[in-house]
Amino acid sequence: RPVRLMLDPQASGPVSLKIDQVVPARPFRETERVKLVDVESKLLSAFHGRPVRMQAGVVLPKSFAANPHKHFPVVYEIPGFGGTHFMAHLAASRGATDVAGIEMLYVVLDPACRLGHHVFADSENNGPRGEALVEELIPHIEKKFHGLGVPAGRFLTGHSSGGWSSLWLQVTYPDFFGGVWSTSPDPVDFRDFQRVNIYRPGTNIFTDETGQRRPLARMSGRPVLFYKPFSDMEVVMGHGGQLGSFEAVFSPRGPDGKPRQLWDRTTGRID
């Protein structure tokens, strides 16, 4: 629960916070056409040494109940950073199961993990996320909800981090997925990683070659967010942020068991 503290800027010393409340998990509201899938992954559990579950929200076509033996093509959506399988309700409200007059199963996957957005990419820090998706979760979904079970009937889409994820999955598993529609994906080339070439020696992620602050986001062409304060914010908040998510996916695991940092959090110098 929220606790208000008064901090004296003239004083120093430890600050005590009592953590004795457990926040209950948000329940997934199932309806006649929106269903929850929640399965334990053997692959991810073995990697992390503890039970790891995968979740998805499945939106059923309108004719699903009336046609128990009919099989449907499937669209898999990967939400952007901060999005989860709870967005299946939004997909249902916009009629996502009817694509150009063809009924489909519409599945919203959950890409969230302890280190942020795992983008369903296999990595040293997040584990075999892509492998678990194609070998465990998708076969389970298509068997339970009557998917066609063939690449020609299996499609990907996503936006932002989900856009990168959908591209990566299609390229990595070209014989498993039949097509991808990616919008505004995260950087796909490290020579232009949010406008920064991280391969160039001596590059600083906080400032450019002239010493000017590097923008992280723009609105109508005008910078509204810069790397340094955003990076500082994630330092305070801990793991699970957007920038930290990139390191969890692309960086090797460091000797401390955490993803190696791409840049020095104080100076901005890229490793």
Short mmCIF file of C-alpha atoms in Angstrom, two decimals:
data_model
loop_
_atom_site.label_atom_id
_atom_site.label_comp_id
_atom_site.label_asym_id
_atom_site.label_seq_id
_atom_site.Cartn_x
_atom_site.Cartn_y
_atom_site.Cartn_z
CA ARG A 1 0.00 0.00 0.00
CA PRO A 2 1.17 3.60 -0.51
CA VAL A 3 3.36 5.04 2.24
CA ARG A 4 4.17 8.75 2.59
CA LEU A 5 7.69 9.59 3.74
CA MET A 6 9.22 12.93 4.67
CA LEU A 7 12.84 13.15 3.54
CA ASP A 8 15.22 15.75 4.92
CA PRO A 9 17.65 16.83 2.17
CA GLN A 10 20.12 17.89 4.86
CA ALA A 11 20.20 14.47 6.48
CA SER A 12 21.53 11.13 5.31
CA GLY A 13 21.16 7.57 6.41
CA PRO A 14 19.01 4.52 5.74
CA VAL A 15 15.30 4.76 5.02
CA SER A 16 13.13 1.93 6.31
CA LEU A 17 10.18 0.66 4.29
CA LYS A 18 8.01 -2.16 5.57
CA ILE A 19 6.79 -4.47 2.81
CA ASP A 20 4.04 -6.62 4.28
CA GLN A 21 1.24 -6.47 1.71
CA VAL A 22 0.70 -8.89 -1.19
CA VAL A 23 -0.95 -7.52 -4.31
CA PRO A 24 -3.32 -10.19 -5.66
CA ALA A 25 -2.98 -11.19 -9.29
CA ARG A 26 -5.35 -9.45 -11.66
CA PRO A 27 -8.09 -11.92 -12.66
CA PHE A 28 -8.70 -12.58 -16.35
CA ARG A 29 -12.38 -12.17 -17.13
CA GLU A 30 -13.49 -14.90 -19.51
CA THR A 31 -16.58 -14.49 -21.67
CA GLU A 32 -18.37 -16.67 -24.18
CA ARG A 33 -15.86 -15.67 -26.84
CA VAL A 34 -12.75 -14.57 -24.90
CA LYS A 35 -10.83 -17.37 -23.21
CA LEU A 36 -7.69 -17.58 -21.08
CA VAL A 37 -4.86 -19.98 -21.85
CA ASP A 38 -2.44 -20.59 -18.97
CA VAL A 39 0.09 -23.41 -19.31
CA GLU A 40 3.35 -24.30 -17.61
CA SER A 41 6.35 -24.37 -19.93
CA LYS A 42 8.72 -27.28 -19.44
CA LEU A 43 11.39 -25.53 -21.50
CA LEU A 44 11.28 -22.26 -19.57
CA SER A 45 10.89 -23.97 -16.21
CA ALA A 46 14.00 -26.04 -16.88
CA PHE A 47 15.95 -22.93 -17.92
CA HIS A 48 14.98 -20.84 -14.87
CA GLY A 49 14.92 -23.68 -12.35
CA ARG A 50 11.38 -22.82 -11.22
CA PRO A 51 7.86 -23.15 -12.65
CA VAL A 52 7.29 -20.66 -15.48
CA ARG A 53 3.90 -20.23 -17.09
CA MET A 54 2.85 -18.83 -20.46
CA GLN A 55 -0.45 -17.04 -20.95
CA ALA A 56 -2.57 -15.87 -23.84
CA GLY A 57 -6.03 -14.45 -24.45
CA VAL A 58 -7.95 -16.21 -27.22
CA VAL A 59 -10.79 -14.51 -29.08
CA LEU A 60 -13.11 -17.05 -30.68
CA PRO A 61 -14.91 -16.48 -34.00
CA LYS A 62 -18.63 -15.82 -33.78
CA SER A 63 -19.45 -19.20 -35.34
CA PHE A 64 -17.12 -21.17 -33.05
CA ALA A 65 -19.78 -22.62 -30.74
CA ALA A 66 -22.10 -23.52 -33.60
CA ASN A 67 -19.35 -25.33 -35.53
CA PRO A 68 -17.53 -27.61 -33.07
CA HIS A 69 -15.70 -29.52 -35.81
CA LYS A 70 -14.60 -26.55 -37.90
CA HIS A 71 -10.93 -25.51 -37.89
CA PHE A 72 -9.80 -21.90 -38.23
CA PRO A 73 -6.69 -19.96 -39.28
CA VAL A 74 -5.02 -18.12 -36.40
CA VAL A 75 -3.61 -14.62 -35.97
CA TYR A 76 -1.08 -14.19 -33.14
CA GLU A 77 -0.66 -10.65 -31.83
CA ILE A 78 2.30 -9.61 -29.68
CA PRO A 79 1.51 -6.38 -27.78
CA GLY A 80 4.05 -3.59 -27.34
CA PHE A 81 5.88 -2.78 -24.12
CA GLY A 82 3.45 -2.80 -21.21
CA GLY A 83 0.81 -4.77 -23.13
CA THR A 84 -0.40 -8.21 -22.09
CA HIS A 85 -2.88 -10.91 -23.03
CA PHE A 86 -5.58 -8.87 -21.25
CA MET A 87 -5.76 -6.87 -24.48
CA ALA A 88 -7.73 -9.78 -25.97
CA HIS A 89 -10.89 -8.04 -24.75
CA LEU A 90 -9.98 -4.98 -26.81
CA ALA A 91 -9.34 -7.18 -29.82
CA ALA A 92 -12.75 -8.78 -29.39
CA SER A 93 -14.46 -5.39 -29.22
CA ARG A 94 -12.98 -4.30 -32.55
CA GLY A 95 -14.04 -7.47 -34.37
CA ALA A 96 -10.54 -8.87 -34.82
CA THR A 97 -11.75 -12.38 -35.67
CA ASP A 98 -13.29 -11.28 -38.97
CA VAL A 99 -10.54 -10.54 -41.49
CA ALA A 100 -11.88 -9.60 -44.94
CA GLY A 101 -14.86 -11.86 -44.38
CA ILE A 102 -12.76 -14.83 -43.20
CA GLU A 103 -13.30 -15.99 -39.63
CA MET A 104 -10.14 -16.53 -37.61
CA LEU A 105 -8.99 -17.26 -34.11
CA TYR A 106 -7.30 -14.14 -32.73
CA VAL A 107 -4.72 -14.77 -30.02
CA VAL A 108 -3.10 -12.04 -27.92
CA LEU A 109 0.12 -13.33 -26.38
CA ASP A 110 1.64 -12.19 -23.09
CA PRO A 111 5.23 -10.95 -23.69
CA ALA A 112 5.83 -9.69 -20.15
CA CYS A 113 8.46 -11.14 -17.84
CA ARG A 114 10.53 -10.11 -14.82
CA LEU A 115 13.06 -8.31 -17.02
CA GLY A 116 10.46 -6.49 -19.12
CA HIS A 117 9.30 -7.42 -22.64
CA HIS A 118 10.98 -10.65 -23.78
CA VAL A 119 9.78 -10.27 -27.41
CA PHE A 120 9.57 -14.08 -27.66
CA ALA A 121 13.24 -14.16 -28.63
CA ASP A 122 15.54 -16.85 -27.29
CA SER A 123 18.16 -15.17 -25.09
CA GLU A 124 20.75 -15.88 -22.43
CA ASN A 125 18.74 -13.97 -19.85
CA ASN A 126 15.08 -14.68 -20.64
CA GLY A 127 15.54 -18.24 -21.84
CA PRO A 128 14.10 -20.09 -24.85
CA ARG A 129 11.03 -17.87 -25.26
CA GLY A 130 10.64 -18.41 -29.00
CA GLU A 131 11.21 -22.14 -28.76
CA ALA A 132 8.66 -22.45 -25.96
CA LEU A 133 6.13 -20.49 -28.00
CA VAL A 134 6.33 -22.62 -31.15
CA GLU A 135 6.84 -25.97 -29.43
CA GLU A 136 4.54 -25.67 -26.43
CA LEU A 137 2.08 -22.77 -26.34
CA ILE A 138 0.95 -22.55 -29.97
CA PRO A 139 0.41 -26.32 -30.40
CA HIS A 140 -1.65 -26.28 -27.19
CA ILE A 141 -3.78 -23.35 -28.37
CA GLU A 142 -4.40 -24.75 -31.84
CA LYS A 143 -5.32 -28.17 -30.50
CA LYS A 144 -7.72 -26.80 -27.88
CA PHE A 145 -9.41 -24.20 -30.08
CA HIS A 146 -9.34 -25.96 -33.45
CA GLY A 147 -6.64 -24.09 -35.32
CA LEU A 148 -5.74 -25.30 -38.79
CA GLY A 149 -2.35 -26.38 -37.48
CA VAL A 150 -0.44 -25.51 -40.67
CA PRO A 151 1.92 -22.61 -41.52
CA ALA A 152 -0.44 -21.30 -44.22
CA GLY A 153 -3.05 -20.74 -41.51
CA ARG A 154 -0.78 -19.16 -38.88
CA PHE A 155 -0.04 -15.41 -38.94
CA LEU A 156 1.78 -12.83 -36.82
CA THR A 157 1.23 -9.17 -36.04
CA GLY A 158 2.47 -6.71 -33.45
CA HIS A 159 3.32 -3.09 -32.75
CA SER A 160 6.48 -1.49 -31.34
CA SER A 161 8.27 -4.19 -29.29
CA GLY A 162 5.55 -6.52 -30.53
CA GLY A 163 6.38 -5.41 -34.07
CA TRP A 164 10.02 -6.42 -33.58
CA SER A 165 8.88 -9.68 -32.01
CA SER A 166 6.59 -10.58 -34.91
CA LEU A 167 9.41 -9.91 -37.40
CA TRP A 168 11.90 -11.98 -35.41
CA LEU A 169 9.53 -14.92 -35.11
CA GLN A 170 8.72 -14.93 -38.84
CA VAL A 171 12.40 -14.76 -39.83
CA THR A 172 13.50 -17.30 -37.23
CA TYR A 173 10.67 -19.78 -37.88
CA PRO A 174 9.85 -19.28 -41.59
CA ASP A 175 8.46 -22.80 -41.92
CA PHE A 176 6.15 -22.38 -38.94
CA PHE A 177 4.44 -19.04 -39.63
CA GLY A 178 2.77 -18.10 -42.90
CA GLY A 179 2.99 -14.31 -42.83
CA VAL A 180 3.65 -11.24 -40.71
CA TRP A 181 2.20 -7.73 -40.43
CA SER A 182 4.56 -5.65 -38.26
CA THR A 183 3.97 -1.99 -37.40
CA SER A 184 6.51 0.49 -36.01
CA PRO A 185 8.92 -2.19 -34.77
CA ASP A 186 11.73 -1.55 -32.30
CA PRO A 187 15.15 -1.06 -33.98
CA VAL A 188 16.06 -3.93 -36.29
CA ASP A 189 19.63 -2.74 -36.98
CA PHE A 190 22.16 -1.89 -34.26
CA ARG A 191 23.69 0.69 -36.60
CA ASP A 192 20.53 2.69 -35.93
CA PHE A 193 19.50 1.77 -32.41
CA GLN A 194 17.09 4.59 -31.65
CA ARG A 195 19.27 6.78 -33.93
CA VAL A 196 22.52 5.56 -32.29
CA ASN A 197 25.16 3.41 -34.01
CA ILE A 198 26.24 1.26 -31.09
CA TYR A 199 29.02 -0.37 -33.16
CA ARG A 200 30.90 2.93 -33.61
CA PRO A 201 33.84 3.11 -31.16
CA GLY A 202 33.57 5.82 -28.54
CA THR A 203 29.85 6.35 -29.01
CA ASN A 204 27.93 7.85 -26.11
CA ILE A 205 24.25 7.04 -25.79
CA PHE A 206 23.47 10.21 -23.80
CA THR A 207 25.09 12.77 -26.11
CA ASP A 208 25.96 12.99 -29.80
CA GLU A 209 29.30 13.92 -31.41
CA THR A 210 28.66 17.63 -30.73
CA GLY A 211 27.78 17.09 -27.07
CA GLN A 212 24.07 17.65 -27.58
CA ARG A 213 21.59 15.50 -25.66
CA ARG A 214 20.25 12.57 -27.67
CA PRO A 215 16.46 12.47 -27.97
CA LEU A 216 14.77 9.18 -27.25
CA ALA A 217 11.31 10.17 -28.46
CA ARG A 218 9.83 12.90 -30.61
CA MET A 219 6.36 14.25 -31.18
CA SER A 220 5.67 16.03 -34.47
CA GLY A 221 9.43 16.14 -34.99
CA ARG A 222 10.08 17.84 -31.66
CA PRO A 223 12.13 16.02 -28.97
CA VAL A 224 10.00 15.26 -25.91
CA LEU A 225 12.17 12.67 -24.16
CA PHE A 226 15.93 12.24 -23.79
CA TYR A 227 18.11 9.20 -23.10
CA LYS A 228 19.77 10.39 -19.88
CA PRO A 229 16.67 11.10 -17.75
CA PHE A 230 14.93 8.00 -19.08
CA SER A 231 17.96 5.87 -18.24
CA ASP A 232 18.17 7.48 -14.78
CA MET A 233 14.51 6.68 -14.18
CA GLU A 234 15.08 3.01 -14.92
CA VAL A 235 18.05 2.93 -12.56
CA VAL A 236 15.75 4.08 -9.76
CA MET A 237 12.88 1.77 -10.71
CA GLY A 238 15.04 -1.32 -11.16
CA HIS A 239 14.75 -4.12 -13.71
CA GLY A 240 11.84 -4.46 -16.10
CA GLY A 241 12.00 -1.13 -17.93
CA GLN A 242 11.96 -0.56 -21.69
CA LEU A 243 15.70 0.07 -22.07
CA GLY A 244 16.55 -2.74 -19.68
CA SER A 245 14.36 -5.05 -21.75
CA PHE A 246 16.67 -4.54 -24.72
CA GLU A 247 19.67 -5.60 -22.65
CA ALA A 248 17.83 -8.66 -21.34
CA VAL A 249 17.18 -9.78 -24.92
CA PHE A 250 20.41 -8.81 -26.69
CA SER A 251 23.14 -8.77 -24.02
CA PRO A 252 25.00 -11.79 -22.69
CA ARG A 253 24.59 -12.66 -19.04
CA GLY A 254 27.16 -10.98 -16.84
CA PRO A 255 29.16 -12.59 -14.01
CA ASP A 256 26.59 -11.24 -11.54
CA GLY A 257 23.82 -13.18 -13.29
CA LYS A 258 22.27 -10.02 -14.74
CA PRO A 259 22.25 -8.82 -18.37
CA ARG A 260 25.44 -6.95 -19.22
CA GLN A 261 24.77 -3.23 -19.55
CA LEU A 262 25.04 -1.76 -23.03
CA TRP A 263 26.10 1.64 -21.64
CA ASP A 264 27.57 3.05 -18.45
CA ARG A 265 24.63 4.41 -16.48
CA THR A 266 26.63 7.40 -15.23
CA THR A 267 28.63 8.46 -18.29
CA GLY A 268 26.54 7.03 -21.15
CA ARG A 269 29.60 5.45 -22.77
CA ILE A 270 28.65 2.36 -24.78
CA ASP A 271 30.42 -0.91 -23.94
#
